[in-house]
PDB file of C-alpha atoms in Angstrom:
ATOM      1  CA  MET A   1      33.365 -64.352 -38.857  1.00  0.00           C
ATOM      2  CA  ASN A   2      34.719 -60.599 -39.250  1.00  0.00           C
ATOM      3  CA  ALA A   3      33.207 -57.215 -40.147  1.00  0.00           C
ATOM      4  CA  THR A   4      32.105 -58.282 -43.641  1.00  0.00           C
ATOM      5  CA  ASP A   5      29.872 -60.837 -41.959  1.00  0.00           C
ATOM      6  CA  TRP A   6      27.391 -58.341 -40.793  1.00  0.00           C
ATOM      7  CA  THR A   7      24.296 -57.448 -42.887  1.00  0.00           C
ATOM      8  CA  MET A   8      22.179 -54.261 -42.246  1.00  0.00           C
ATOM      9  CA  ALA A   9      18.582 -53.615 -42.939  1.00  0.00           C
ATOM     10  CA  PRO A  10      16.416 -50.755 -41.899  1.00  0.00           C
ATOM     11  CA  THR A  11      13.360 -51.962 -39.500  1.00  0.00           C
ATOM     12  CA  ARG A  12      10.596 -50.365 -37.794  1.00  0.00           C
ATOM     13  CA  PRO A  13      11.236 -50.213 -34.165  1.00  0.00           C
ATOM     14  CA  ASP A  14       8.166 -52.246 -33.514  1.00  0.00           C
ATOM     15  CA  ARG A  15       9.130 -55.210 -35.529  1.00  0.00           C
ATOM     16  CA  PRO A  16       9.871 -58.263 -33.131  1.00  0.00           C
ATOM     17  CA  GLU A  17      13.682 -58.472 -34.146  1.00  0.00           C
ATOM     18  CA  ALA A  18      13.900 -54.960 -33.398  1.00  0.00           C
ATOM     19  CA  ALA A  19      12.046 -54.651 -30.211  1.00  0.00           C
ATOM     20  CA  ALA A  20      13.930 -57.525 -28.868  1.00  0.00           C
ATOM     21  CA  LEU A  21      17.287 -55.617 -29.492  1.00  0.00           C
ATOM     22  CA  LEU A  22      16.026 -52.453 -28.101  1.00  0.00           C
ATOM     23  CA  LYS A  23      14.748 -54.315 -24.987  1.00  0.00           C
ATOM     24  CA  ALA A  24      18.273 -55.886 -24.571  1.00  0.00           C
ATOM     25  CA  TYR A  25      19.796 -52.542 -25.066  1.00  0.00           C
ATOM     26  CA  PHE A  26      17.763 -50.933 -22.366  1.00  0.00           C
ATOM     27  CA  GLU A  27      18.244 -53.899 -19.957  1.00  0.00           C
ATOM     28  CA  GLU A  28      21.967 -53.338 -20.570  1.00  0.00           C
ATOM     29  CA  MET A  29      21.894 -49.673 -19.937  1.00  0.00           C
ATOM     30  CA  VAL A  30      19.801 -49.996 -16.699  1.00  0.00           C
ATOM     31  CA  ARG A  31      21.978 -52.799 -15.423  1.00  0.00           C
ATOM     32  CA  ARG A  32      25.223 -50.864 -16.157  1.00  0.00           C
ATOM     33  CA  TYR A  33      24.050 -47.363 -14.638  1.00  0.00           C
ATOM     34  CA  HIS A  34      22.702 -48.953 -11.423  1.00  0.00           C
ATOM     35  CA  GLY A  35      25.529 -51.546 -11.131  1.00  0.00           C
ATOM     36  CA  ARG A  36      23.028 -54.310 -10.379  1.00  0.00           C
ATOM     37  CA  PRO A  37      20.346 -56.423 -12.451  1.00  0.00           C
ATOM     38  CA  ALA A  38      17.438 -54.406 -13.676  1.00  0.00           C
ATOM     39  CA  ARG A  39      14.538 -54.522 -11.184  1.00  0.00           C
ATOM     40  CA  SER A  40      10.822 -55.220 -12.239  1.00  0.00           C
ATOM     41  CA  GLY A  41       9.484 -52.334 -14.237  1.00  0.00           C
ATOM     42  CA  GLU A  42      12.792 -50.498 -14.663  1.00  0.00           C
ATOM     43  CA  VAL A  43      13.470 -51.388 -18.340  1.00  0.00           C
ATOM     44  CA  ALA A  44       9.891 -50.566 -19.352  1.00  0.00           C
ATOM     45  CA  ALA A  45       9.949 -47.206 -17.577  1.00  0.00           C
ATOM     46  CA  ALA A  46      13.308 -46.490 -19.294  1.00  0.00           C
ATOM     47  CA  MET A  47      11.824 -47.333 -22.618  1.00  0.00           C
ATOM     48  CA  ALA A  48       8.730 -45.163 -21.864  1.00  0.00           C
ATOM     49  CA  ASP A  49      11.000 -42.263 -20.810  1.00  0.00           C
ATOM     50  CA  ASP A  50      13.004 -42.361 -24.047  1.00  0.00           C
ATOM     51  CA  PRO A  51      10.973 -44.036 -26.754  1.00  0.00           C
ATOM     52  CA  SER A  52      12.161 -45.450 -29.964  1.00  0.00           C
ATOM     53  CA  ASP A  53       9.305 -45.059 -32.109  1.00  0.00           C
ATOM     54  CA  ASP A  54      10.882 -41.870 -33.907  1.00  0.00           C
ATOM     55  CA  LEU A  55      13.463 -44.288 -35.615  1.00  0.00           C
ATOM     56  CA  ALA A  56      11.519 -44.571 -38.651  1.00  0.00           C
ATOM     57  CA  THR A  57      10.608 -42.699 -41.766  1.00  0.00           C
ATOM     58  CA  PRO A  58      10.685 -39.683 -41.751  1.00  0.00           C
ATOM     59  CA  THR A  59      12.051 -38.682 -38.633  1.00  0.00           C
ATOM     60  CA  GLY A  60      14.721 -41.252 -38.361  1.00  0.00           C
ATOM     61  CA  ILE A  61      16.101 -44.749 -39.207  1.00  0.00           C
ATOM     62  CA  LEU A  62      16.786 -47.933 -37.250  1.00  0.00           C
ATOM     63  CA  LEU A  63      19.184 -50.596 -38.727  1.00  0.00           C
ATOM     64  CA  VAL A  64      19.056 -54.282 -37.392  1.00  0.00           C
ATOM     65  CA  ALA A  65      22.352 -56.021 -38.115  1.00  0.00           C
ATOM     66  CA  CYS A  66      22.462 -59.837 -38.460  1.00  0.00           C
ATOM     67  CA  ARG A  67      25.647 -62.042 -37.997  1.00  0.00           C
ATOM     68  CA  GLY A  68      25.495 -65.369 -39.430  1.00  0.00           C
ATOM     69  CA  GLY A  69      21.660 -64.770 -40.125  1.00  0.00           C
ATOM     70  CA  VAL A  70      20.855 -63.858 -36.313  1.00  0.00           C
ATOM     71  CA  PRO A  71      19.617 -60.372 -35.354  1.00  0.00           C
ATOM     72  CA  ALA A  72      22.548 -59.368 -33.361  1.00  0.00           C
ATOM     73  CA  ALA A  73      22.953 -55.500 -33.226  1.00  0.00           C
ATOM     74  CA  CYS A  74      21.107 -52.260 -33.804  1.00  0.00           C
ATOM     75  CA  VAL A  75      21.834 -48.537 -34.213  1.00  0.00           C
ATOM     76  CA  GLY A  76      19.445 -45.710 -34.744  1.00  0.00           C
ATOM     77  CA  LEU A  77      19.460 -42.351 -36.283  1.00  0.00           C
ATOM     78  CA  ARG A  78      17.459 -39.356 -35.416  1.00  0.00           C
ATOM     79  CA  TYR A  79      16.989 -36.596 -38.028  1.00  0.00           C
ATOM     80  CA  ARG A  80      17.341 -32.957 -36.829  1.00  0.00           C
ATOM     81  CA  PRO A  81      17.344 -29.844 -38.655  1.00  0.00           C
ATOM     82  CA  ASP A  82      21.007 -29.314 -39.064  1.00  0.00           C
ATOM     83  CA  TRP A  83      22.426 -32.704 -37.888  1.00  0.00           C
ATOM     84  CA  ALA A  84      21.533 -36.386 -37.046  1.00  0.00           C
ATOM     85  CA  GLU A  85      21.588 -37.908 -33.583  1.00  0.00           C
ATOM     86  CA  LEU A  86      23.208 -41.490 -33.309  1.00  0.00           C
ATOM     87  CA  THR A  87      21.545 -43.500 -30.877  1.00  0.00           C
ATOM     88  CA  ARG A  88      20.807 -47.361 -29.618  1.00  0.00           C
ATOM     89  CA  VAL A  89      24.319 -48.281 -30.613  1.00  0.00           C
ATOM     90  CA  TYR A  90      23.907 -51.887 -29.273  1.00  0.00           C
ATOM     91  CA  VAL A  91      25.629 -55.272 -29.879  1.00  0.00           C
ATOM     92  CA  ARG A  92      24.372 -58.333 -28.060  1.00  0.00           C
ATOM     93  CA  PRO A  93      27.262 -59.784 -25.742  1.00  0.00           C
ATOM     94  CA  ALA A  94      27.838 -63.104 -27.812  1.00  0.00           C
ATOM     95  CA  HIS A  95      28.520 -61.161 -31.065  1.00  0.00           C
ATOM     96  CA  ARG A  96      31.085 -58.484 -29.454  1.00  0.00           C
ATOM     97  CA  GLY A  97      34.554 -58.619 -30.569  1.00  0.00           C
ATOM     98  CA  HIS A  98      33.636 -59.295 -34.240  1.00  0.00           C
ATOM     99  CA  GLY A  99      33.514 -55.973 -35.698  1.00  0.00           C
ATOM    100  CA  GLY A 100      29.825 -55.268 -35.082  1.00  0.00           C
ATOM    101  CA  GLY A 101      30.379 -51.684 -33.578  1.00  0.00           C
ATOM    102  CA  ALA A 102      32.383 -50.660 -36.856  1.00  0.00           C
ATOM    103  CA  ALA A 103      29.927 -52.072 -39.100  1.00  0.00           C
ATOM    104  CA  LEU A 104      27.151 -50.391 -37.222  1.00  0.00           C
ATOM    105  CA  LEU A 105      28.891 -46.853 -37.555  1.00  0.00           C
ATOM    106  CA  ALA A 106      29.775 -47.402 -41.273  1.00  0.00           C
ATOM    107  CA  ALA A 107      26.231 -48.579 -42.181  1.00  0.00           C
ATOM    108  CA  VAL A 108      24.616 -45.578 -40.296  1.00  0.00           C
ATOM    109  CA  GLN A 109      26.934 -43.138 -41.686  1.00  0.00           C
ATOM    110  CA  GLU A 110      26.504 -44.330 -45.229  1.00  0.00           C
ATOM    111  CA  ARG A 111      22.578 -43.986 -44.712  1.00  0.00           C
ATOM    112  CA  ALA A 112      23.083 -40.400 -42.985  1.00  0.00           C
ATOM    113  CA  ARG A 113      25.040 -39.477 -46.171  1.00  0.00           C
ATOM    114  CA  ALA A 114      22.259 -40.658 -48.352  1.00  0.00           C
ATOM    115  CA  ALA A 115      19.709 -38.573 -46.472  1.00  0.00           C
ATOM    116  CA  GLY A 116      22.073 -35.508 -46.888  1.00  0.00           C
ATOM    117  CA  VAL A 117      23.390 -35.448 -43.294  1.00  0.00           C
ATOM    118  CA  THR A 118      26.627 -33.756 -42.927  1.00  0.00           C
ATOM    119  CA  ARG A 119      27.020 -34.055 -39.131  1.00  0.00           C
ATOM    120  CA  ILE A 120      26.279 -36.683 -36.612  1.00  0.00           C
ATOM    121  CA  ARG A 121      26.188 -36.069 -33.048  1.00  0.00           C
ATOM    122  CA  LEU A 122      25.484 -38.216 -29.750  1.00  0.00           C
ATOM    123  CA  ASP A 123      25.636 -38.064 -26.118  1.00  0.00           C
ATOM    124  CA  THR A 124      26.670 -40.957 -23.759  1.00  0.00           C
ATOM    125  CA  ARG A 125      27.576 -41.616 -20.193  1.00  0.00           C
ATOM    126  CA  SER A 126      31.052 -41.970 -18.620  1.00  0.00           C
ATOM    127  CA  ASP A 127      30.429 -45.633 -17.685  1.00  0.00           C
ATOM    128  CA  LEU A 128      30.053 -46.738 -21.446  1.00  0.00           C
ATOM    129  CA  VAL A 129      33.949 -46.664 -21.899  1.00  0.00           C
ATOM    130  CA  GLU A 130      33.829 -48.963 -24.785  1.00  0.00           C
ATOM    131  CA  ALA A 131      31.360 -46.903 -26.543  1.00  0.00           C
ATOM    132  CA  ARG A 132      33.490 -43.816 -26.148  1.00  0.00           C
ATOM    133  CA  ALA A 133      36.589 -45.540 -27.378  1.00  0.00           C
ATOM    134  CA  LEU A 134      34.518 -46.859 -30.502  1.00  0.00           C
ATOM    135  CA  TYR A 135      33.325 -43.415 -31.363  1.00  0.00           C
ATOM    136  CA  ALA A 136      36.967 -41.931 -31.092  1.00  0.00           C
ATOM    137  CA  ARG A 137      38.525 -44.629 -32.968  1.00  0.00           C
ATOM    138  CA  HIS A 138      35.893 -43.849 -35.914  1.00  0.00           C
ATOM    139  CA  GLY A 139      36.486 -40.226 -36.064  1.00  0.00           C
ATOM    140  CA  TYR A 140      34.028 -38.976 -33.640  1.00  0.00           C
ATOM    141  CA  ARG A 141      35.393 -35.864 -31.407  1.00  0.00           C
ATOM    142  CA  GLU A 142      34.274 -35.050 -28.059  1.00  0.00           C
ATOM    143  CA  ILE A 143      32.588 -31.492 -28.242  1.00  0.00           C
ATOM    144  CA  PRO A 144      31.051 -29.251 -25.647  1.00  0.00           C
ATOM    145  CA  ALA A 145      27.413 -30.293 -24.560  1.00  0.00           C
ATOM    146  CA  PHE A 146      24.787 -29.756 -26.606  1.00  0.00           C
ATOM    147  CA  THR A 147      21.947 -31.602 -24.654  1.00  0.00           C
ATOM    148  CA  ASP A 148      20.969 -31.400 -20.993  1.00  0.00           C
ATOM    149  CA  GLY A 149      19.968 -35.110 -20.436  1.00  0.00           C
ATOM    150  CA  VAL A 150      20.277 -36.487 -17.413  1.00  0.00           C
ATOM    151  CA  TYR A 151      22.435 -39.382 -18.355  1.00  0.00           C
ATOM    152  CA  ALA A 152      24.507 -37.335 -20.792  1.00  0.00           C
ATOM    153  CA  GLU A 153      28.104 -36.999 -19.556  1.00  0.00           C
ATOM    154  CA  HIS A 154      30.305 -36.857 -22.836  1.00  0.00           C
ATOM    155  CA  TRP A 155      29.036 -35.280 -26.067  1.00  0.00           C
ATOM    156  CA  PHE A 156      30.759 -36.412 -29.654  1.00  0.00           C
ATOM    157  CA  GLU A 157      30.257 -35.282 -33.291  1.00  0.00           C
ATOM    158  CA  LYS A 158      31.621 -36.519 -36.538  1.00  0.00           C
ATOM    159  CA  VAL A 159      31.613 -34.166 -39.670  1.00  0.00           C
ATOM    160  CA  LEU A 160      30.726 -36.581 -42.589  1.00  0.00           C
ATOM    161  CA  SER A 161      32.901 -36.081 -45.840  1.00  0.00           C
TER     162      SER A 161
END
């Protein structure tokens, strides 16, 4: 399988396949941040602190990506007045290395353009080395801080053409 084996569909964050991917995303974020397995309640607390319910019309979009018919990845976009925020970029470990990150970015950028978005921004952490490399490979450039989130350590932007 390659990048063309990915199919994307907008999905509400509360749908079972989306909720499972979002939970897996938060589990990995908690585990990597603390350098240990998530403790009881940490994932639920992280999800409550940073909810995903706005990743649906009219405030955003959540795409679920399937590979081989299996929900394997997701990406979100929050609409802001002059730009959109890229968030929840996640590929299940078993599906990494098969073009999923590139497919997610291409699909969400296409949706952003269709919605009239001209700039996508994101923030990320230093420990998410693979994510930062993915963004740089796909034309996102590092910019000065535009948020003050406790976990934000790097900020990126891509101007859509």
